[in-house]
mmCIF file of C-alpha atoms in Angstrom:
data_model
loop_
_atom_site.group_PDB
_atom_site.id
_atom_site.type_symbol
_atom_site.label_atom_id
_atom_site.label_comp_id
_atom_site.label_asym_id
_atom_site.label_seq_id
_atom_site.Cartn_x
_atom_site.Cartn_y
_atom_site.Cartn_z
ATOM 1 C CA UNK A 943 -63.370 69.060 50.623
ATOM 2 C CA UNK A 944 -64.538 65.532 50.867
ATOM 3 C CA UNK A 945 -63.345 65.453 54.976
ATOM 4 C CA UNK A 946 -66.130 67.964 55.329
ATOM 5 C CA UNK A 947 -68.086 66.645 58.206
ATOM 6 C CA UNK A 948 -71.992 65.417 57.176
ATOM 7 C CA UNK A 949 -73.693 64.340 60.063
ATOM 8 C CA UNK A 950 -75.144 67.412 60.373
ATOM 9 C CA UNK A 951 -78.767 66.714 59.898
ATOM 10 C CA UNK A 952 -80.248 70.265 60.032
ATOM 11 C CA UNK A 953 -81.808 71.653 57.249
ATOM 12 C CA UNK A 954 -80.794 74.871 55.179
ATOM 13 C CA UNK A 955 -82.625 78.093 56.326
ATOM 14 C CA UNK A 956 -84.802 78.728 53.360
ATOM 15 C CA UNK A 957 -86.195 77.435 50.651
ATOM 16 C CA UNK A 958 -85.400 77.538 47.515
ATOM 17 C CA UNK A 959 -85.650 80.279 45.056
ATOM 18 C CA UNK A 960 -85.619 77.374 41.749
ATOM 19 C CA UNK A 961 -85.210 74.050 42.039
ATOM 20 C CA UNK A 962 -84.445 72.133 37.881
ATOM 21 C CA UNK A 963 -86.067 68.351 37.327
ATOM 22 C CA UNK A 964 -84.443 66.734 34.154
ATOM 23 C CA UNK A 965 -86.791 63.787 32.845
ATOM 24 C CA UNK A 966 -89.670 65.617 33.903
ATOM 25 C CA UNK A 967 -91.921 63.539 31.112
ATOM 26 C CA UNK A 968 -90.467 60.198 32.290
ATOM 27 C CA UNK A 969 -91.657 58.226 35.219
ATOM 28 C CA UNK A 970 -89.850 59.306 37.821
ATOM 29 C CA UNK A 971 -89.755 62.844 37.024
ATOM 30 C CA UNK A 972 -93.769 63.199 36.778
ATOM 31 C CA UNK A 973 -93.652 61.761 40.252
ATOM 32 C CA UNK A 974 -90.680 64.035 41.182
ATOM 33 C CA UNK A 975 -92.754 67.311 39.735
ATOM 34 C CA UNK A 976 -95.648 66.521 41.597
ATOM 35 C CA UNK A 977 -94.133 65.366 44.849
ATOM 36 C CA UNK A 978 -92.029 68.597 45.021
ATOM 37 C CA UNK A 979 -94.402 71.335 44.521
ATOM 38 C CA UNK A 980 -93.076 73.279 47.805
ATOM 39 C CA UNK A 981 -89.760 72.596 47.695
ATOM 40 C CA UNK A 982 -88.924 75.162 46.193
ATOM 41 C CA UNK A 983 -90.493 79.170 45.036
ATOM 42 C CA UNK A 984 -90.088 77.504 41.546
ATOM 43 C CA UNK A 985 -89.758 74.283 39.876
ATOM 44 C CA UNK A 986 -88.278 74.490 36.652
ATOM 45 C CA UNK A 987 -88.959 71.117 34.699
ATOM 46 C CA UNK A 988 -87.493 70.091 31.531
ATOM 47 C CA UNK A 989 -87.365 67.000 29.082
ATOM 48 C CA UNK A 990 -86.536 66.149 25.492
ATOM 49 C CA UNK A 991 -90.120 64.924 25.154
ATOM 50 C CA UNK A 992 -93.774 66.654 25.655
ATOM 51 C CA UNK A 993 -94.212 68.084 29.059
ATOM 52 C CA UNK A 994 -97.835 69.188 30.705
ATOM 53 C CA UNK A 995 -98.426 72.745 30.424
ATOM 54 C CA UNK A 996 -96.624 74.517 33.609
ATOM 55 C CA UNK A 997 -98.518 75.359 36.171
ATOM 56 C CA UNK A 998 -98.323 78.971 38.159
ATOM 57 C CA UNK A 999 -95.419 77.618 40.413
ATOM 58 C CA UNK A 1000 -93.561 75.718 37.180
ATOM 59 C CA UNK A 1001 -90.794 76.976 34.426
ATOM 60 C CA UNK A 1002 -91.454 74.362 31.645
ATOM 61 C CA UNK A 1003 -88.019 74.288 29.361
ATOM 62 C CA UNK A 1004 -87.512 71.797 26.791
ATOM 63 C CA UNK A 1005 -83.924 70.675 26.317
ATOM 64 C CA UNK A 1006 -81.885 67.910 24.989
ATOM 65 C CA UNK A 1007 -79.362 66.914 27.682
ATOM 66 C CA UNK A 1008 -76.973 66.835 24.700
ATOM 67 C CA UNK A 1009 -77.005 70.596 24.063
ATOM 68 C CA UNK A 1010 -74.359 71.710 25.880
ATOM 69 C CA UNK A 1011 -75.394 75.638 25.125
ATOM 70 C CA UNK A 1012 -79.029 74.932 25.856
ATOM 71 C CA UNK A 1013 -78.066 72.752 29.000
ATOM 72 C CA UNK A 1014 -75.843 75.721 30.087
ATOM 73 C CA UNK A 1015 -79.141 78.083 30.034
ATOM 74 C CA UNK A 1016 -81.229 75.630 31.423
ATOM 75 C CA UNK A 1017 -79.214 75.039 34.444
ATOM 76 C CA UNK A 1018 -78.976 79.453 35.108
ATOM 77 C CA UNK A 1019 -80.756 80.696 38.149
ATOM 78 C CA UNK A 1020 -81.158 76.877 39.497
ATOM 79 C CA UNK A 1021 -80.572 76.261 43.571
ATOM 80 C CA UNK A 1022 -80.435 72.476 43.036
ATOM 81 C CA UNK A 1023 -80.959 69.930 40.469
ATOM 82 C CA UNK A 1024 -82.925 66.682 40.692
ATOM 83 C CA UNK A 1025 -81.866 64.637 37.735
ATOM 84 C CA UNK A 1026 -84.037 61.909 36.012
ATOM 85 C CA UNK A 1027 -83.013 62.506 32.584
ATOM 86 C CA UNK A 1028 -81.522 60.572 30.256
ATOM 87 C CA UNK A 1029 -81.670 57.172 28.653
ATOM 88 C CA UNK A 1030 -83.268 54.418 31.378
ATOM 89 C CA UNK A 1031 -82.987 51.263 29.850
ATOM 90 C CA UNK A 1032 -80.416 49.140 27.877
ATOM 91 C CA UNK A 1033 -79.601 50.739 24.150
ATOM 92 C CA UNK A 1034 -77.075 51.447 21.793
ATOM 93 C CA UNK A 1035 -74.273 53.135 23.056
ATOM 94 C CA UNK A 1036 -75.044 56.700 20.805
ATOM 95 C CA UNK A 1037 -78.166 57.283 22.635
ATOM 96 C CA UNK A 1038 -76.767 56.592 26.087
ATOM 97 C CA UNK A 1039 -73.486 58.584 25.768
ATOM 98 C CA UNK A 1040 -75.433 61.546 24.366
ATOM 99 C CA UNK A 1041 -77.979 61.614 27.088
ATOM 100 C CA UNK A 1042 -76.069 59.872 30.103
ATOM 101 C CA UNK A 1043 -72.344 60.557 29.403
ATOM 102 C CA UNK A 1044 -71.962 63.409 27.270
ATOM 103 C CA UNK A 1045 -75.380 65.058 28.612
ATOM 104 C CA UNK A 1046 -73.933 64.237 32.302
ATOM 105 C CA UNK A 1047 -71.156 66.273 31.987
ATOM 106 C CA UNK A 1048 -72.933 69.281 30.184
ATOM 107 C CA UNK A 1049 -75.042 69.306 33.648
ATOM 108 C CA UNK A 1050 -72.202 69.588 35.871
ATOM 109 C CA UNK A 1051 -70.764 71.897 33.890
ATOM 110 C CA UNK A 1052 -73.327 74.469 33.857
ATOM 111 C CA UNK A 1053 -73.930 73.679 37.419
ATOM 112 C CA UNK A 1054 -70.291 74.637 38.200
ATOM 113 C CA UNK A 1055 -70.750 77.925 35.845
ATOM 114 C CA UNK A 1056 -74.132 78.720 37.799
ATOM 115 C CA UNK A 1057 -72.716 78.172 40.861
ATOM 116 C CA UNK A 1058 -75.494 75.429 41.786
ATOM 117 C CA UNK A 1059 -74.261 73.400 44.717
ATOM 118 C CA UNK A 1060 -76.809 70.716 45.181
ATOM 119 C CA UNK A 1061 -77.664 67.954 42.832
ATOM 120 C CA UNK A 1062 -79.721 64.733 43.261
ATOM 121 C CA UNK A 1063 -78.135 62.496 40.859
ATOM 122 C CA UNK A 1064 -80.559 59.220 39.809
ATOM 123 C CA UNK A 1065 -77.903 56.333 39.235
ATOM 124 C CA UNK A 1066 -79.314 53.169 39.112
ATOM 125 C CA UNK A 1067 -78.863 49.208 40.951
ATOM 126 C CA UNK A 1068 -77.359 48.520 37.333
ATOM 127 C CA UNK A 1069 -74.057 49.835 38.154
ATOM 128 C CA UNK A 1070 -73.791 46.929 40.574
ATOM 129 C CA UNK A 1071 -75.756 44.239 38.766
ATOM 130 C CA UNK A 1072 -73.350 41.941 38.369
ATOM 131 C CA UNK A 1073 -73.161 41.403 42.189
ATOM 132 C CA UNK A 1074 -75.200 38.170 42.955
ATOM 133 C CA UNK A 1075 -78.688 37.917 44.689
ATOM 134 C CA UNK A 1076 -77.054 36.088 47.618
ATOM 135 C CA UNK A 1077 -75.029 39.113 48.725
ATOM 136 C CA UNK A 1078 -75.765 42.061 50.501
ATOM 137 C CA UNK A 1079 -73.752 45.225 49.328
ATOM 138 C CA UNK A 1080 -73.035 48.957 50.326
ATOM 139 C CA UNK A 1081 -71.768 51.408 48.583
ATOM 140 C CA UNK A 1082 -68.239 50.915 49.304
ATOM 141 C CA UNK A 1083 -67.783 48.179 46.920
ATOM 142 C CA UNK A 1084 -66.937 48.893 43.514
ATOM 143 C CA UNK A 1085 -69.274 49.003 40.829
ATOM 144 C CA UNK A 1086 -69.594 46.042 38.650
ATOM 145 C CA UNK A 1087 -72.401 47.344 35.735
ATOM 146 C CA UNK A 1088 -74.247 44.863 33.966
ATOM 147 C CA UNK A 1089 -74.178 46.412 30.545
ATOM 148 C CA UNK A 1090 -73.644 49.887 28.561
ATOM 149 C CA UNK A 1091 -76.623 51.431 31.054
ATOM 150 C CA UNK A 1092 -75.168 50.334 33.654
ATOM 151 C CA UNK A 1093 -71.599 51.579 32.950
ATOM 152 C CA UNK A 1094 -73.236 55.235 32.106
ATOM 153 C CA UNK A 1095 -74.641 55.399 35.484
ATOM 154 C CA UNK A 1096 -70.974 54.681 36.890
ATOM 155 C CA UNK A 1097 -69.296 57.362 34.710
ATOM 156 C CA UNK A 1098 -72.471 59.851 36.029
ATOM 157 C CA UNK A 1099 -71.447 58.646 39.695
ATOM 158 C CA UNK A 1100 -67.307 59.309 39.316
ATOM 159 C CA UNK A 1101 -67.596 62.578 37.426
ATOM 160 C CA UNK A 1102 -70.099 63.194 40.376
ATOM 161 C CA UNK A 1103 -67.606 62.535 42.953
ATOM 162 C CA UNK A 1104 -64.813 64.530 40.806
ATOM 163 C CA UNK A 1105 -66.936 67.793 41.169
ATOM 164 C CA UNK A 1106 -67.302 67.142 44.959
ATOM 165 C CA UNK A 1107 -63.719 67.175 45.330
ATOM 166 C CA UNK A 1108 -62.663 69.597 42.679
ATOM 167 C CA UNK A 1109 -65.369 71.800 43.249
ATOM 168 C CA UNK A 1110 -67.310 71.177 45.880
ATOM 169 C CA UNK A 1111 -70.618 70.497 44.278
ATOM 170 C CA UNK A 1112 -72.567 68.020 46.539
ATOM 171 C CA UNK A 1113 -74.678 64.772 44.974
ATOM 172 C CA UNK A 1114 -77.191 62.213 46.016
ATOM 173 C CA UNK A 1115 -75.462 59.046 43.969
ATOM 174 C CA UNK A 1116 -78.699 57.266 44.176
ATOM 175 C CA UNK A 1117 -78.845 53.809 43.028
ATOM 176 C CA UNK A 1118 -82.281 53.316 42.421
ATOM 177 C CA UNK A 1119 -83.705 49.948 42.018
ATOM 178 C CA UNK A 1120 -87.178 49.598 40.767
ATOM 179 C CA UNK A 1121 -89.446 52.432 41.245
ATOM 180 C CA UNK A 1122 -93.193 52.095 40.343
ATOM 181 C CA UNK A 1123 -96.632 52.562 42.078
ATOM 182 C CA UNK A 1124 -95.996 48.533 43.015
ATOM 183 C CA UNK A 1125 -93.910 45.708 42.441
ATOM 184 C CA UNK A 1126 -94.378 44.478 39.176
ATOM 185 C CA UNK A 1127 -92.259 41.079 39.406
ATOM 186 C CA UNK A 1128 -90.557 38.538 41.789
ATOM 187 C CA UNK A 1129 -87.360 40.431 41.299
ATOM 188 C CA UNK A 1130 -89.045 43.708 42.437
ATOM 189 C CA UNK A 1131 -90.218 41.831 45.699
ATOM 190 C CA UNK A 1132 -86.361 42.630 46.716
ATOM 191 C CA UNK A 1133 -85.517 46.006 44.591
ATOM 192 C CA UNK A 1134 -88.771 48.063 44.945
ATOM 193 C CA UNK A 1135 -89.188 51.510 45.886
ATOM 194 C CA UNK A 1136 -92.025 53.289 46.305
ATOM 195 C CA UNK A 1137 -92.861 56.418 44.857
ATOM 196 C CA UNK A 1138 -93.145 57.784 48.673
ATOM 197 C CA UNK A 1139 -90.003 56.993 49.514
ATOM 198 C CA UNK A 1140 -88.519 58.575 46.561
ATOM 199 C CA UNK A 1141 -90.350 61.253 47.436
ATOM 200 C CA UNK A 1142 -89.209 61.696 51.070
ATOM 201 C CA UNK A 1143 -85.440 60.570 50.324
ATOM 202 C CA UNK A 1144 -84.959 63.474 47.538
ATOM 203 C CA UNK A 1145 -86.553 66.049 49.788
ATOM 204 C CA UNK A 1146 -84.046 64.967 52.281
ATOM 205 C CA UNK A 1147 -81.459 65.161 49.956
ATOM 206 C CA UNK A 1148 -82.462 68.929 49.476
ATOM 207 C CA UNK A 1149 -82.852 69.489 53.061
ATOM 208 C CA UNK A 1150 -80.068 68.531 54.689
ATOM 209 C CA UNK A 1151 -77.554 70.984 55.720
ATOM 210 C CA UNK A 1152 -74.242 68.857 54.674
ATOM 211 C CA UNK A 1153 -74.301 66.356 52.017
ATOM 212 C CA UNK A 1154 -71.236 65.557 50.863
ATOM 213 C CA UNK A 1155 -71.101 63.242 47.893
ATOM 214 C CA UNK A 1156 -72.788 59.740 49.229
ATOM 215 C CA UNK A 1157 -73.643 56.718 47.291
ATOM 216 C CA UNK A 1158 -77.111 55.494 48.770
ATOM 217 C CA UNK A 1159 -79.257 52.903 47.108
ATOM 218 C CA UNK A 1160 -82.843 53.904 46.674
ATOM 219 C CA UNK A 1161 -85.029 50.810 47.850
ATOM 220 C CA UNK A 1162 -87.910 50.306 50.551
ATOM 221 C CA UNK A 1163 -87.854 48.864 53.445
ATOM 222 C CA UNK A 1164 -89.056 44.996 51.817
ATOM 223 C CA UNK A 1165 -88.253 42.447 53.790
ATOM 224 C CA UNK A 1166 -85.545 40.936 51.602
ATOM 225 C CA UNK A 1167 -82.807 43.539 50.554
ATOM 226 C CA UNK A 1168 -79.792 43.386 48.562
ATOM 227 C CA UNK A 1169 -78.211 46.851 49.348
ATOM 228 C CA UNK A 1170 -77.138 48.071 52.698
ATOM 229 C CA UNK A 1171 -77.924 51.522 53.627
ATOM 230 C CA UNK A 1172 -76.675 51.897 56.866
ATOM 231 C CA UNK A 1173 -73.411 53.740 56.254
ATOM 232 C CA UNK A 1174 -75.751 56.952 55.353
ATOM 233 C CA UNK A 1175 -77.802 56.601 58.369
ATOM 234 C CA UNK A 1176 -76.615 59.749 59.346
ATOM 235 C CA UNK A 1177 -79.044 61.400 56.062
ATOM 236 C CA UNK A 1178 -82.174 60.839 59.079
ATOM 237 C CA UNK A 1179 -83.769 59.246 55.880
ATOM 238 C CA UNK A 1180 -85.807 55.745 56.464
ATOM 239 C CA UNK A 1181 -88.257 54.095 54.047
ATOM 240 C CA UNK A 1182 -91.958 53.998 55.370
ATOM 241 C CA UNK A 1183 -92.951 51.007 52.569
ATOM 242 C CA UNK A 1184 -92.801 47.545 51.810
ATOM 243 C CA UNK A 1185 -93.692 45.273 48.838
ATOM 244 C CA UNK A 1186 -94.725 42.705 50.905
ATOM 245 C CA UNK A 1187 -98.250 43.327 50.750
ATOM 246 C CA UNK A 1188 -97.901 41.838 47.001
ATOM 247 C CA UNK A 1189 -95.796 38.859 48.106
ATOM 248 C CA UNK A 1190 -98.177 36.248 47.619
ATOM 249 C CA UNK A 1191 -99.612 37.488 44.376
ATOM 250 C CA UNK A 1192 -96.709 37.575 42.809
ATOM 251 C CA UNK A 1193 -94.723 34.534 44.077
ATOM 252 C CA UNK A 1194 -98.127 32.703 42.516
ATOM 253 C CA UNK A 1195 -97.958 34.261 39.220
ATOM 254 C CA UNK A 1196 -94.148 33.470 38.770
ATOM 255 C CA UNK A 1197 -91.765 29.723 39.330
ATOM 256 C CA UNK A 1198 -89.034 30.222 42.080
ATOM 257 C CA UNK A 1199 -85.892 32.078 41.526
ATOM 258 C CA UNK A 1200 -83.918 29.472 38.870
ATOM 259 C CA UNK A 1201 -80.065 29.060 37.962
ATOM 260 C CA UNK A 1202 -79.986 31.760 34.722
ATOM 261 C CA UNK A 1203 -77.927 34.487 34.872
ATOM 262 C CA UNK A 1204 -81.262 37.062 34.840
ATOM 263 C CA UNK A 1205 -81.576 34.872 38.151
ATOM 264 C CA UNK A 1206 -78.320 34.484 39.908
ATOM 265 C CA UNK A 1207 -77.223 38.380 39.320
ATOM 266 C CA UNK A 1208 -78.459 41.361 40.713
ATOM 267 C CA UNK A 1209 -79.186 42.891 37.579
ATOM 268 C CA UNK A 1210 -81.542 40.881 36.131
ATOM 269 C CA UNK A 1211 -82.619 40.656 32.803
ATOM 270 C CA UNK A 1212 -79.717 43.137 32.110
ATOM 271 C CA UNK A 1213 -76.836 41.194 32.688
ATOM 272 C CA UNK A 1214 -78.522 38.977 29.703
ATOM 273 C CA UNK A 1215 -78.740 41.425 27.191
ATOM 274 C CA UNK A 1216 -76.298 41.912 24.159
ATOM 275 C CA UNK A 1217 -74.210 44.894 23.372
ATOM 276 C CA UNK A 1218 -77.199 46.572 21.367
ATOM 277 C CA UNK A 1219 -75.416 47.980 17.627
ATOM 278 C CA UNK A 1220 -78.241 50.035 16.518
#
């Protein structure tokens, strides 16, 4: 299955009849749920935590990505799945396996029961952290996470790339970096992405006729970038945005990139911190 050509760059016929966003609460999700209002007849959003009230288009569901059972129902009558949830930041590992790794597989699971072929999968630039700012990386190399976060994302990634070969599910392995209205940091000067390009990359994602099962790193077009994206040209996907137009501010605010780890790796302050207990 994975020699299935994907240069097509068509898009499917119609749209969707229901299209799931996990981590519809979080960040990303609340820009996902509002960005996607036409993609599809219905959005079906879900989240551990509080949600907005659903609007006349919207299926509000809560679930724990833990549930395997309620995951299974969740996931019935979906198209495609954009996925968001989950634990985002450095933790203990019972959190992150119940959300990232065990909750991971409980997706794909009911997404191979339900027949749902299309899933945006939102890995992260900390299953490669421990590359170093000087290099410039695709996503041919192998992952090198930069802490228990990090090495959730890679599982999500593999047992992504085992149902596109066992089953022929297709995923987005999206490696965001940092994703917020602007940069907040020096760092972000180089890992931003905008919430428009988010935007236009996951409707692409949905759009396209043949996926396949690509690794692509989610970051705008800034003028110094760490991840090379030109092996998925062929997705007809191109950031519009930049974080230059904060350059100055923030190279002000904060000294110049020094020798610390946080500094040297791509990671960042990840790559510094401990194996959390508790």
């Amino acid at each position: 299955m994975a020699a299935r050509a994907v240069m097509d760059q068509g898009k499917r016929e119609s749209k969707m009849k229901r299209l799931l966003i996990t981590g519809a609460a979080g960040s990303l999700g609340r820009v996902a749920r509002a960005g996607l209002a036409g993609a599809a007849e219905v959005l079906r959003v879900s989240d551990v935590d509080a949600m907005d009230p659903a609007a006349d288009h919207e299926e509000v569901v809560a679930c724990d990505l833990g549930d395997a059972d309620g995951v299974m129902r969740l996931v019935e009558g979906c198209d495609a799945i954009v996925h968001f949830g989950g634990v985002s930041t450095e933790r203990a590992f019972d959190p992150i396996n119940r959300a990232n790794i065990a909750g991971v597989f409980n997706l794909y699971e009911a997404a191979r029961a339900h027949g749902t072929r299309r899933i945006f999968f939102a890995s992260s630039n900390h299953a490669t952290g421990f590359y170093r700012r000087d290099q410039v990386i695709d996503g041919s190399l192998p992952p090198i996470c930069d802490g228990l976060y990090g090495a959730s994302k890679v599982y999500g990634e593999q047992l992504a790339l085992l149902y596109w070969h066992k089953f022929g599910i297709e995923t987005a392995r999206v490696r965001i970096g940092s994703c917020f209205p602007k940069p907040r940091n020096r760092r972000m000067l180089d890992t931003w992405m905008s919430p428009g390009d988010l935007l236009r990359l996951t409707r692409r994602v949905l759009e396209v006729e043949t996926l396949g099962c690509p690794v692509i790193y989610g970051v705008s077009a800034n003028r110094d970038v760490w991840w090379d994206n030109s092996a998925v040209a062929w997705l007809g996907w191109e950031p519009q945005d930049s974080s230059e137009p904060w350059r100055a501010e923030l190279e002000a605010k904060e000294p110049e990139i020094g020798s610390a780890p946080e500094d040297v790796y791509q990671g960042g302050g990840f790559v510094a911190e401990p194996i959390y207990r508790e």
